[in-house]
Amino acid sequence: MNTAVKLTEHREYGCIDPGQTEELLSMQLSILEMIANDMKTDRVLEELCYLSEAMLPNSVASIMLFDETRHHLNVRTAPSIPAEGIAYLDGLKPGPKSGSCGTAVFTGEPVFVENTLTDYRWHQFRDFSKLFNINACWSMPIRSSNETTIGSFALTSFENRKPDYFHRCLLDTSAHLVAIILEREDHQQRLQLASIAFENINEGIIVTDADRRIIEVNQAFTDITGYQLEDVIFRNPRVLSSGLESPEFYHKFWHDLETYGHWSGEIRNRRKNGEVFTEWLSVKCVYDDNGEVANYVSILTDISQLKEAEEKLRHLAHHDTLTNLPNRLYFQDRLDQALSHASRMEKRLGLLFLDLDNFKNVNDSLGHQVGDELLQRVSEQLYKSLRKHDVIARHGGDEFLVLIEDIEDPLELRHIADHIQENLRHPVHVNNIEFNISASIGISIYPDNGTTRDSLLRNADAAMYEAKKNGRNRVAFYTPELTDTVQARVSLEGDFRRALNTKQFTLNYQPQFNASNGELIGAEVLVRWHHPQRGLIPPSEFIPIAEETGLINELGCWITTTACHQAQAWREKGLKEFQLAINLSPHQLSDSCAFKLARILDTTGFPAHLLEFEITESLLMESGCKAIQQLFSIKELGIGLSMDDFGTGHSSMSQLKHLPIQKLKIDRSFIRDIPGDPNDVAITRSIIALGHALELKVLAEGVETEEQMEFLKREKCDALQGYYLGRPITAEGFEAILNNQ
Ligand code: C2E
Ligand code: CA
Ligand code: CA
């Protein structure tokens, strides 16, 4: 591209005098001056044409450029050619006989036509040359820096002429200057584009010098960080530092930059207003020709919103939506971490398994909305009763887990559990209802009671059951014996499901007598489980399992159907009619309960008035109003209801008045010590008096001695049941008793 060098190449054509050299150099100088002054390209090209024309009198200059997409030449600049001429020239296809310019571009060689009217290359353009009075036309290809021909520079003359050496130099110089001017234009355009991109890109950009001093930032940088260029110019990008990244972080950062020439990753920086934000940062070294770092270019994207969204998602995945406490998944993670930490540091940790007492009844009787709100309140209280570093999670339903790390003494866990229970003691109000919530807590300790997540959870769960069994609102530590009971329970549960299908249950009947005349008036149905391996299992062991697993409904249905069938068969045999008393678990008092009973009566044909259900007081009170509604529906069917185990619960007399019952069964624990124990005597007396005052029949159960019977007769107790009068007996045995009546 060095024009001065190019000039010498044409020495073969002859010499130019110093004056002509001067002329050429001065043309170059003025054009370069124009470029330096940032004159517009079109103006510079025009000036070049004028300057060339001035050096060849009676001529016009033209610059044609090759349009690569259309494969033809167009006039770029020709200030002395009229518009009609330009219109004629535009669209010229390069070729071997394409005038001077078309041929020069086609061959890449200069074309000097002395006479356009005779030259074969102008054959097709005779009209044109005549019209514009053209005689000679010299054209020089314009080459870009990579040596491709991009157009032509031509001098067209109105006389027949042969170029001399100076003219060739003039054409050559002008063509080179055009190339330079156009390349500058291209470069400028690219720079302009780059600068538009720089300012409009969404990513913040920082350019520093080799000494890491900021020399340029873009608009997005200002938008993101709040810093203007003036705030940060010549400062180290450290001004953005949040102080949250560790020295190791920066160590790695510089190590990567120096080794690989780039680094990218997340970094927390600080905006001008002090706010910390997370950005995705890419830093690249820009090297100079010697391979030394000349600049660092950093591109930063504000990803704090992305981070927030990510955080939200993580929170959702790890938290329970109802209570906003961490969920089981999160807890397991934390427990795993805590376990590996504890094993490394040889520390203890404690796991609390917490279950709210009687919560199910709230849900059943007051609905899920109240239940949910209550759970939220309780969660808040639980959360408040713990220390910051303790982890609490909702395990599901009304169960919660608490992780306590760094335990010195298991007693600490006891204190924490006590503290939780104490905090729960404050009544909670939901929908204007006051709730007194209590919780049973089971505790397992690492490594004493297990070294894995699962064993610790299982053992804390077992301890919780133990706590429940000991009466609600208790705390129990795990002991190895618990595993046995839990295992026994678990296996019993599986056996129980099978037992229902394989007829391992039978029914016993225990007679009930009129106290005044000794007449058999009823029989209580008592279920028996004959376990194929373990023999007879008492109902006190399997009824609670049936209740917890929900299998009580199926079992209860079977009991009622079987008993009604049996009793109806006895009736049809003409045997003595009596009241059939069946124990009903409150868990059976579902919405469809009365409906199911009606169907059983229908299919067995047993009359409703001979059927009676025994229901326990304490359980009924916990079940709430829905269960009580069902009792009314049962009563409406004509079925009798009696209150079992009376005296052990806490129902008030006024409540009793509002229940649809006709009979009280005095709990056998009061009967056991009469007439010796004056306390029990007093209680029994008052229950009988109370029952009668409420116009209820009173039955005493657990009558084992004559004294007890005599006492109850004297006190005007209506009915008696107990071993003294008759043990629970199989259907055949009971049929024999009926036959004797
Ligand atoms: P419960 O309803 O209080 O049943 C009376 C229990 O007292 C029966 O025990 C019976 O065998 C026992 N018993 C009867 N007379 C005497 C006596 O003179 N002295 C003593 N010490 N005990 C006597 P069982 O059959 O073991 O039943 C225990 C509990 O299991 C029952 O208490 C009842 O709550 C439940 N249960 C039994 N059968 C069924 C049933 O078919 N359905 C439901 N839901 N629960 C049942
Ligand atoms: Ca009973
Ligand atoms: Ca009872």
mmCIF file with all atom_site columns, N, CA and C and ligand atoms in Angstrom, residues 510 512 524-526 581-584 613-616 642-645 665 668 701 721, ligand 2:
data_model
loop_
_atom_site.group_PDB
_atom_site.id
_atom_site.type_symbol
_atom_site.label_atom_id
_atom_site.label_alt_id
_atom_site.label_comp_id
_atom_site.label_asym_id
_atom_site.label_entity_id
_atom_site.label_seq_id
_atom_site.pdbx_PDB_ins_code
_atom_site.Cartn_x
_atom_site.Cartn_y
_atom_site.Cartn_z
_atom_site.occupancy
_atom_site.B_iso_or_equiv
_atom_site.pdbx_formal_charge
_atom_site.auth_seq_id
_atom_site.auth_comp_id
_atom_site.auth_asym_id
_atom_site.auth_atom_id
_atom_site.pdbx_PDB_model_num
ATOM   1  N  N  . GLN A 1 510 ? -70.665 -61.841 75.683 1.00 0.00 ? 510 GLN A N  1
ATOM   2  C  CA . GLN A 1 510 ? -70.706 -61.834 77.148 1.00 0.00 ? 510 GLN A CA 1
ATOM   3  C  C  . GLN A 1 510 ? -72.085 -61.354 77.600 1.00 0.00 ? 510 GLN A C  1
ATOM   4  N  N  . GLN A 1 512 ? -75.364 -59.940 79.624 1.00 0.00 ? 512 GLN A N  1
ATOM   5  C  CA . GLN A 1 512 ? -75.689 -58.809 80.498 1.00 0.00 ? 512 GLN A CA 1
ATOM   6  C  C  . GLN A 1 512 ? -77.057 -59.128 81.120 1.00 0.00 ? 512 GLN A C  1
ATOM   7  N  N  . GLU A 1 524 ? -72.686 -58.476 75.177 1.00 0.00 ? 524 GLU A N  1
ATOM   8  C  CA . GLU A 1 524 ? -71.690 -57.610 74.536 1.00 0.00 ? 524 GLU A CA 1
ATOM   9  C  C  . GLU A 1 524 ? -70.863 -58.458 73.587 1.00 0.00 ? 524 GLU A C  1
ATOM   10 N  N  . VAL A 1 525 ? -70.668 -57.954 72.395 1.00 0.00 ? 525 VAL A N  1
ATOM   11 C  CA . VAL A 1 525 ? -69.867 -58.654 71.385 1.00 0.00 ? 525 VAL A CA 1
ATOM   12 C  C  . VAL A 1 525 ? -68.404 -58.254 71.566 1.00 0.00 ? 525 VAL A C  1
ATOM   13 N  N  . LEU A 1 526 ? -67.536 -59.233 71.721 1.00 0.00 ? 526 LEU A N  1
ATOM   14 C  CA . LEU A 1 526 ? -66.103 -58.952 71.902 1.00 0.00 ? 526 LEU A CA 1
ATOM   15 C  C  . LEU A 1 526 ? -65.295 -59.729 70.869 1.00 0.00 ? 526 LEU A C  1
ATOM   16 N  N  . ALA A 1 581 ? -75.060 -55.774 72.103 1.00 0.00 ? 581 ALA A N  1
ATOM   17 C  CA . ALA A 1 581 ? -74.215 -54.580 72.321 1.00 0.00 ? 581 ALA A CA 1
ATOM   18 C  C  . ALA A 1 581 ? -72.887 -54.746 71.586 1.00 0.00 ? 581 ALA A C  1
ATOM   19 N  N  . ILE A 1 582 ? -72.612 -53.833 70.706 1.00 0.00 ? 582 ILE A N  1
ATOM   20 C  CA . ILE A 1 582 ? -71.374 -53.916 69.908 1.00 0.00 ? 582 ILE A CA 1
ATOM   21 C  C  . ILE A 1 582 ? -70.513 -52.685 70.181 1.00 0.00 ? 582 ILE A C  1
ATOM   22 N  N  . ASN A 1 583 ? -69.219 -52.930 70.392 1.00 0.00 ? 583 ASN A N  1
ATOM   23 C  CA . ASN A 1 583 ? -68.312 -51.801 70.610 1.00 0.00 ? 583 ASN A CA 1
ATOM   24 C  C  . ASN A 1 583 ? -68.042 -51.074 69.300 1.00 0.00 ? 583 ASN A C  1
ATOM   25 N  N  . LEU A 1 584 ? -68.158 -49.793 69.378 1.00 0.00 ? 584 LEU A N  1
ATOM   26 C  CA . LEU A 1 584 ? -67.950 -48.995 68.172 1.00 0.00 ? 584 LEU A CA 1
ATOM   27 C  C  . LEU A 1 584 ? -66.791 -48.023 68.415 1.00 0.00 ? 584 LEU A C  1
ATOM   28 N  N  . PHE A 1 613 ? -74.944 -49.741 70.383 1.00 0.00 ? 613 PHE A N  1
ATOM   29 C  CA . PHE A 1 613 ? -73.499 -49.543 70.236 1.00 0.00 ? 613 PHE A CA 1
ATOM   30 C  C  . PHE A 1 613 ? -72.926 -48.940 71.501 1.00 0.00 ? 613 PHE A C  1
ATOM   31 N  N  . GLU A 1 614 ? -71.752 -49.457 71.881 1.00 0.00 ? 614 GLU A N  1
ATOM   32 C  CA . GLU A 1 614 ? -71.040 -48.907 73.031 1.00 0.00 ? 614 GLU A CA 1
ATOM   33 C  C  . GLU A 1 614 ? -69.930 -48.003 72.496 1.00 0.00 ? 614 GLU A C  1
ATOM   34 N  N  . ILE A 1 615 ? -69.906 -46.866 73.075 1.00 0.00 ? 615 ILE A N  1
ATOM   35 C  CA . ILE A 1 615 ? -68.910 -45.925 72.581 1.00 0.00 ? 615 ILE A CA 1
ATOM   36 C  C  . ILE A 1 615 ? -68.201 -45.301 73.777 1.00 0.00 ? 615 ILE A C  1
ATOM   37 N  N  . THR A 1 616 ? -66.870 -45.169 73.714 1.00 0.00 ? 616 THR A N  1
ATOM   38 C  CA . THR A 1 616 ? -66.173 -44.674 74.905 1.00 0.00 ? 616 THR A CA 1
ATOM   39 C  C  . THR A 1 616 ? -66.222 -43.160 74.968 1.00 0.00 ? 616 THR A C  1
ATOM   40 N  N  . SER A 1 642 ? -74.836 -46.645 74.121 1.00 0.00 ? 642 SER A N  1
ATOM   41 C  CA . SER A 1 642 ? -74.465 -46.564 75.528 1.00 0.00 ? 642 SER A CA 1
ATOM   42 C  C  . SER A 1 642 ? -73.061 -46.016 75.655 1.00 0.00 ? 642 SER A C  1
ATOM   43 N  N  . MET A 1 643 ? -72.832 -45.362 76.789 1.00 0.00 ? 643 MET A N  1
ATOM   44 C  CA . MET A 1 643 ? -71.539 -44.754 77.018 1.00 0.00 ? 643 MET A CA 1
ATOM   45 C  C  . MET A 1 643 ? -70.676 -45.718 77.809 1.00 0.00 ? 643 MET A C  1
ATOM   46 N  N  . ASP A 1 644 ? -69.618 -46.213 77.140 1.00 0.00 ? 644 ASP A N  1
ATOM   47 C  CA . ASP A 1 644 ? -68.745 -47.233 77.708 1.00 0.00 ? 644 ASP A CA 1
ATOM   48 C  C  . ASP A 1 644 ? -67.710 -46.594 78.636 1.00 0.00 ? 644 ASP A C  1
ATOM   49 N  N  . ASP A 1 645 ? -67.173 -47.374 79.549 1.00 0.00 ? 645 ASP A N  1
ATOM   50 C  CA . ASP A 1 645 ? -66.081 -46.938 80.429 1.00 0.00 ? 645 ASP A CA 1
ATOM   51 C  C  . ASP A 1 645 ? -66.393 -45.622 81.121 1.00 0.00 ? 645 ASP A C  1
ATOM   52 N  N  . LYS A 1 665 ? -72.305 -47.158 81.039 1.00 0.00 ? 665 LYS A N  1
ATOM   53 C  CA . LYS A 1 665 ? -71.646 -48.354 81.558 1.00 0.00 ? 665 LYS A CA 1
ATOM   54 C  C  . LYS A 1 665 ? -70.556 -47.889 82.512 1.00 0.00 ? 665 LYS A C  1
ATOM   55 N  N  . ARG A 1 668 ? -65.165 -50.618 84.753 1.00 0.00 ? 668 ARG A N  1
ATOM   56 C  CA . ARG A 1 668 ? -64.944 -51.708 85.707 1.00 0.00 ? 668 ARG A CA 1
ATOM   57 C  C  . ARG A 1 668 ? -63.889 -51.370 86.759 1.00 0.00 ? 668 ARG A C  1
ATOM   58 N  N  . GLU A 1 701 ? -70.101 -52.901 84.708 1.00 0.00 ? 701 GLU A N  1
ATOM   59 C  CA . GLU A 1 701 ? -69.344 -53.988 84.071 1.00 0.00 ? 701 GLU A CA 1
ATOM   60 C  C  . GLU A 1 701 ? -68.188 -54.394 84.981 1.00 0.00 ? 701 GLU A C  1
ATOM   61 N  N  . GLN A 1 721 ? -72.856 -56.896 84.322 1.00 0.00 ? 721 GLN A N  1
ATOM   62 C  CA . GLN A 1 721 ? -72.074 -57.697 83.376 1.00 0.00 ? 721 GLN A CA 1
ATOM   63 C  C  . GLN A 1 721 ? -70.746 -57.994 84.047 1.00 0.00 ? 721 GLN A C  1
HETATM 64 CA CA . CA  B 2 .   ? -67.494 -52.351 75.707 1.00 0.00 ? 2   CA  B CA 1
#
